[in-house]
């Protein structure tokens, strides 16, 4: 089976914690190689301790097993380090519709305190940070001063 | 590889720092002063345990024995752990937890930033992930130092006590021994003498803003590079290693 077909199959795997976007859109899926019917899929964690990695690895194996591919190696790489810049524009839009403020450019992580985050509910930029750390390693907790709704932001990374 | 033994030990030191402080912070799960802080401290703990896994996995690959990162994490005796003494100190009150985080994360930020330039590709890769995470830890701790130091009379008093108590463990950050020297000349390790100045500069500013002062004493505790620890580590290990010792190779 050719690589692009494999990629389509694997790309269907949603992120376990944010199911509206898949692992390709999130930038976790890095590479697929095939040599003599031996498939090597390379993934990278968003955070070193991302608890979803073993789940994603199993899903990749399951998906390929269903199309008859058994000789699969799933490799984890730390380099180049994952960045929110790899999240596609389409995925950012989906995040917003899901109620999570998408990340801006990764360099904005350098001045967390001054960045302006837009509320995904009402669109106001009059928001404040409640906590840098949220329900998962990749999100912060914020509140909108206008519509008063709390929301999460995908941290710039 | 000529420097394999030294590199193995270097990985243990970096892994142990993250493992032990990660474990300490995990003790605060559901016990932090309020919900957001509970999330913050356990998120930091999670980052650290992930980092420990990465360094100890690399150590297991360098080892001649067939061991995994779990064997390294859970089956060594106390005198074979090389984490900085500050990482094993008890959480104490919130001031102690924050001051410990502050001293450690400012150090780690500059250390890992330098380690991204290591000639060892695996170390550089883990460092480049870690530095992004530690940046958040550092901002979190720094905010609290200012808020509590320049807060009420009571919060100021407690912060000053925590600084007095923990300052003696900060000298270890900048110690260099043969492992560091050999790896430094191979372009692998970080020159910690260069980190010291940056660290000092970075901690002084928020401390001043927080109206806190550094202690007058200069005596520094030492020992972790040789596996000599404070009483605290044994207590952590007895809890952390219990399952693997009682039920070797237990799996969920």
XYZ file of C-alpha atoms in Angstrom:
409
model
C 0.000 0.000 0.000
C 1.425 3.396 -0.856
C 2.485 5.897 1.746
C -0.169 8.520 1.016
C -2.901 5.929 1.524
C -1.313 4.897 4.830
C -1.128 8.542 5.793
C -4.824 9.012 5.085
C -5.656 6.032 7.291
C -3.467 7.133 10.202
C -4.563 10.742 9.908
C -8.092 9.733 10.869
C -6.911 9.143 14.445
C -8.266 11.938 16.615
C -6.280 13.445 19.453
C -7.642 11.589 22.501
C -8.009 14.769 24.541
C -9.219 17.130 21.826
C -11.166 14.788 19.524
C -12.104 17.516 16.998
C -8.601 17.541 15.560
C -6.530 14.624 14.339
C -2.916 13.750 14.984
C -1.756 15.010 11.612
C -3.396 18.421 12.001
C -1.875 18.665 15.479
C 1.611 17.969 14.147
C 2.136 14.782 16.180
C 2.467 12.573 13.104
C 5.911 13.343 11.687
C 6.834 10.693 9.158
C 5.882 7.397 7.537
C 8.348 5.106 5.831
C 8.059 1.729 4.211
C 10.872 -0.663 3.419
C 10.229 -4.261 2.331
C 6.710 -4.129 3.791
C 8.090 -2.932 7.137
C 6.370 0.290 8.137
C 7.967 2.880 10.408
C 5.703 5.605 11.739
C 7.372 8.470 13.597
C 5.424 10.546 16.103
C 6.462 13.331 18.453
C 4.897 14.252 21.807
C 3.425 17.711 22.332
C 4.804 17.614 25.877
C 7.405 15.142 27.165
C 4.857 13.672 29.561
C 1.911 13.673 27.168
C -0.147 10.735 28.468
C -1.815 10.267 25.078
C 1.310 8.927 23.366
C 0.851 5.236 24.171
C -2.830 5.533 23.232
C -1.896 7.062 19.881
C 0.717 4.367 19.275
C -1.873 1.653 19.882
C -4.354 3.382 17.605
C -1.797 3.505 14.789
C -1.186 -0.236 15.161
C -4.920 -0.971 15.272
C -5.699 1.137 12.207
C -2.999 -0.566 10.165
C -3.920 -4.003 11.452
C -7.429 -3.471 10.083
C -6.003 -3.051 6.582
C -3.786 -6.090 7.009
C -0.520 -4.396 7.905
C 1.171 -6.068 10.868
C 4.851 -5.210 10.527
C 4.696 -1.769 12.142
C 7.212 0.091 14.225
C 6.123 3.282 15.970
C 9.031 5.544 16.855
C 8.927 8.551 19.168
C 11.207 11.459 18.423
C 11.934 14.615 20.438
C 13.670 16.425 17.650
C 12.793 18.800 16.168
C 10.806 19.745 19.253
C 7.076 19.997 18.662
C 5.720 23.506 18.311
C 2.196 24.890 18.071
C 3.322 26.443 14.762
C 2.727 22.992 13.248
C -0.973 23.118 14.000
C -2.721 23.792 10.705
C -4.925 26.849 10.171
C -7.911 24.578 9.608
C -7.231 22.841 12.916
C -6.961 26.194 14.690
C -10.386 27.098 13.346
C -11.758 23.764 14.604
C -10.244 24.363 18.030
C -11.976 27.728 18.191
C -15.332 26.234 17.229
C -14.793 23.587 19.899
C -14.413 26.373 22.493
C -10.636 26.304 22.884
C -8.733 29.481 21.997
C -6.110 28.422 19.436
C -2.417 29.141 19.980
C -0.811 32.105 18.295
C 2.759 32.003 17.001
C 5.081 30.008 19.286
C 7.166 33.090 20.012
C 4.253 34.501 22.003
C 5.173 32.009 24.743
C 8.015 34.391 25.433
C 5.699 37.030 26.855
C 2.836 35.096 28.296
C 1.738 37.881 30.612
C 1.235 40.460 27.881
C -0.375 38.371 25.140
C -3.964 39.140 24.144
C -6.098 36.038 23.888
C -9.441 36.226 22.103
C -12.457 34.605 23.755
C -13.612 31.682 21.559
C -17.236 32.264 22.667
C -17.840 35.975 22.066
C -14.707 37.086 20.232
C -13.710 39.735 22.766
C -10.037 40.245 23.498
C -10.834 41.533 26.983
C -9.820 38.305 28.736
C -7.731 37.371 31.727
C -5.631 34.383 32.680
C -6.849 32.351 35.636
C -4.074 29.783 35.551
C -1.149 29.071 33.235
C -1.889 25.394 33.734
C -5.163 23.789 32.733
C -6.866 20.413 32.518
C -4.122 19.036 30.269
C -0.437 19.865 29.844
C -1.098 21.772 26.619
C -3.785 24.187 27.851
C -4.117 27.286 30.052
C -7.226 28.453 31.872
C -8.743 31.868 31.061
C -11.875 33.890 31.605
C -13.632 36.390 29.379
C -14.363 39.730 31.049
C -17.197 40.488 28.608
C -19.283 37.294 28.332
C -17.946 36.063 31.706
C -17.429 32.553 30.351
C -14.336 30.597 31.382
C -12.433 28.954 28.540
C -9.208 27.146 27.746
C -6.389 28.255 25.511
C -4.034 25.950 23.690
C -0.697 27.178 25.058
C 1.773 28.664 22.609
C 4.703 26.345 22.619
C 31.959 5.988 22.692
C 34.730 7.070 25.061
C 32.526 9.074 27.347
C 29.761 6.490 27.687
C 30.101 5.920 31.443
C 30.129 9.630 32.176
C 27.192 10.230 29.876
C 25.250 7.479 31.652
C 25.853 9.180 34.989
C 24.971 12.588 33.548
C 21.619 11.194 32.392
C 20.967 9.708 35.827
C 21.581 13.086 37.453
C 19.233 14.887 35.096
C 16.642 12.136 35.280
C 16.795 11.939 39.074
C 16.321 15.691 39.525
C 13.123 15.470 37.510
C 11.935 12.195 39.032
C 12.373 13.223 42.656
C 10.990 16.747 42.375
C 8.193 15.420 40.167
C 7.354 12.927 42.901
C 7.482 15.609 45.586
C 5.068 17.806 43.659
C 2.744 14.879 43.008
C 2.229 14.690 46.786
C 0.301 17.957 46.444
C -2.297 16.439 44.126
C -5.688 17.333 45.637
C -3.935 19.099 48.526
C -2.813 22.407 47.001
C -4.192 25.633 48.524
C -6.805 26.029 45.759
C -7.959 24.351 42.568
C -5.952 26.323 39.996
C -2.800 25.826 42.006
C -3.529 22.138 42.289
C -3.672 21.992 38.487
C -0.498 24.026 38.141
C 1.641 22.020 40.554
C 0.490 18.653 39.246
C 1.026 19.801 35.652
C 4.575 20.782 36.572
C 4.946 17.415 38.265
C 3.753 15.677 35.103
C 6.221 17.614 32.956
C 8.998 16.509 35.279
C 8.046 12.852 35.339
C 7.932 12.908 31.526
C 11.368 14.466 31.489
C 12.642 11.840 33.947
C 11.335 9.135 31.650
C 13.155 10.640 28.665
C 16.516 10.940 30.450
C 16.305 7.563 32.188
C 15.268 5.871 28.957
C 18.344 7.320 27.310
C 20.408 6.101 30.292
C 18.989 2.594 29.857
C 20.061 2.663 26.199
C 23.593 3.609 27.260
C 23.750 0.894 29.904
C 25.427 -2.418 29.122
C 22.790 -4.246 31.123
C 19.383 -5.066 29.750
C 17.464 -2.618 31.866
C 14.538 -0.297 31.245
C 13.888 3.216 32.491
C 11.568 1.698 35.100
C 14.344 -0.511 36.478
C 16.513 2.559 36.842
C 13.758 4.643 38.404
C 12.514 2.113 40.925
C 15.270 -0.347 41.769
C 18.316 1.594 42.786
C 19.343 2.015 46.422
C 19.341 5.496 47.933
C 23.090 6.081 47.526
C 22.805 5.564 43.773
C 20.436 8.511 43.282
C 22.094 11.722 42.162
C 19.340 14.330 42.349
C 20.195 17.728 43.838
C 19.384 17.817 47.556
C 16.920 20.683 47.057
C 14.635 18.467 44.946
C 14.061 16.020 47.813
C 13.242 18.674 50.423
C 9.692 18.442 51.783
C 6.928 20.591 50.312
C 6.554 22.340 53.669
C 4.143 25.269 53.593
C 3.228 26.899 50.274
C 6.118 29.365 50.687
C 8.641 26.519 50.824
C 7.084 24.827 47.784
C 7.243 28.073 45.815
C 10.764 29.088 46.838
C 12.022 25.607 45.940
C 10.283 25.869 42.539
C 11.707 29.342 42.042
C 15.340 28.409 42.729
C 15.091 25.178 40.725
C 13.176 26.418 37.693
C 15.324 29.513 37.128
C 18.373 27.247 37.244
C 16.774 24.665 34.972
C 15.713 27.251 32.426
C 19.274 28.474 31.896
C 20.762 25.000 32.206
C 18.515 23.430 29.580
C 18.841 26.414 27.285
C 22.597 25.752 27.314
C 22.109 21.992 26.955
C 20.215 22.488 23.677
C 23.655 23.244 22.200
C 25.107 19.922 23.385
C 26.954 17.860 20.802
C 25.031 14.846 22.060
C 21.933 14.882 19.881
C 19.696 13.007 22.317
C 20.499 15.333 25.214
C 20.011 18.373 22.990
C 16.635 17.051 21.806
C 15.284 16.431 25.305
C 16.652 19.817 26.385
C 14.903 21.641 23.550
C 11.566 20.186 24.662
C 12.269 20.753 28.333
C 13.278 24.390 28.029
C 9.845 25.284 26.649
C 8.115 23.565 29.560
C 10.424 24.992 32.214
C 9.761 28.502 30.951
C 6.200 28.098 32.243
C 7.410 26.671 35.554
C 9.725 29.631 35.998
C 7.066 32.255 35.256
C 4.652 30.512 37.595
C 7.143 30.470 40.495
C 8.388 34.012 39.850
C 4.848 35.421 39.912
C 4.215 33.784 43.268
C 7.510 34.989 44.755
C 6.551 38.594 44.024
C 2.934 38.157 45.093
C 3.716 36.464 48.405
C 6.921 38.344 49.234
C 5.259 41.690 48.646
C 1.944 40.437 50.025
C 0.801 40.412 53.648
C 3.068 40.566 56.668
C 2.489 36.848 57.215
C 3.161 35.777 53.614
C 6.324 37.909 53.577
C 7.509 36.362 56.836
C 6.956 32.822 55.564
C 8.690 33.498 52.252
C 11.728 34.896 54.035
C 11.909 31.794 56.255
C 11.661 29.524 53.194
C 14.511 31.403 51.523
C 16.652 31.038 54.664
C 15.864 27.305 54.818
C 16.465 26.483 51.151
C 19.313 28.806 50.193
C 21.906 26.324 51.514
C 20.854 23.813 48.843
C 21.451 26.113 45.874
C 25.254 25.809 45.821
C 24.943 22.312 44.383
C 23.463 23.614 41.126
C 26.846 24.945 40.064
C 29.161 22.175 41.284
C 31.277 20.494 38.622
C 33.016 17.156 39.085
C 34.923 14.782 36.781
C 31.709 13.779 34.961
C 30.963 17.386 34.047
C 34.584 18.144 33.179
C 35.043 15.163 30.867
C 31.717 15.775 29.109
C 32.320 19.511 28.932
C 35.584 19.030 27.071
C 33.724 16.702 24.688
C 31.190 19.477 24.021
C 28.391 17.479 25.625
C 27.874 18.952 29.097
C 26.965 22.448 30.252
C 29.531 24.752 31.846
C 27.671 25.521 35.053
C 30.031 28.294 36.065
C 28.494 30.285 33.218
C 24.981 29.522 34.458
C 25.658 30.832 37.952
C 25.877 34.463 36.938
C 22.684 34.299 34.881
C 20.871 32.530 37.700
C 21.918 35.110 40.292
C 20.851 37.972 38.073
C 17.503 36.402 37.372
C 16.611 35.592 40.980
C 17.730 38.919 42.447
C 15.272 41.002 40.429
C 12.024 39.333 41.562
C 13.363 39.006 45.103
C 13.967 42.750 45.238
C 10.539 43.414 43.815
C 9.158 41.081 46.463
C 11.083 42.940 49.213
C 12.837 39.687 50.121
C 16.518 39.371 50.902
C 19.109 36.664 50.433
C 20.487 35.070 53.607
C 23.733 36.300 55.125
C 25.247 32.823 55.470
C 27.452 31.322 52.790
C 27.678 27.679 53.897
C 26.281 25.366 51.226
C 25.136 21.755 51.565
C 26.641 19.210 49.201
C 26.716 15.466 48.574
C 24.251 14.435 45.877
C 26.887 13.966 43.174
C 28.327 11.196 45.368
C 24.936 9.779 46.286
C 24.962 11.301 49.781
C 21.506 12.619 50.613
C 19.460 14.275 53.317
C 17.136 12.168 55.416
C 14.243 13.122 53.113
C 15.182 10.951 50.119
C 14.849 7.636 51.946
C 11.271 8.488 52.865
C 10.411 9.348 49.258
C 11.953 6.135 47.963
C 10.194 3.947 50.500
C 6.901 5.156 49.086
C 7.939 5.449 45.438
C 9.629 2.053 45.210
C 7.226 0.096 47.378
C 5.195 -1.513 44.628
C 8.127 -2.579 42.450
C 9.963 -3.955 45.475
C 6.978 -5.833 46.884
C 5.775 -7.080 43.494
C 8.733 -7.071 41.096
C 7.718 -6.512 37.461
C 4.139 -5.741 38.463
C 2.138 -4.382 35.539
C -1.163 -2.545 35.475
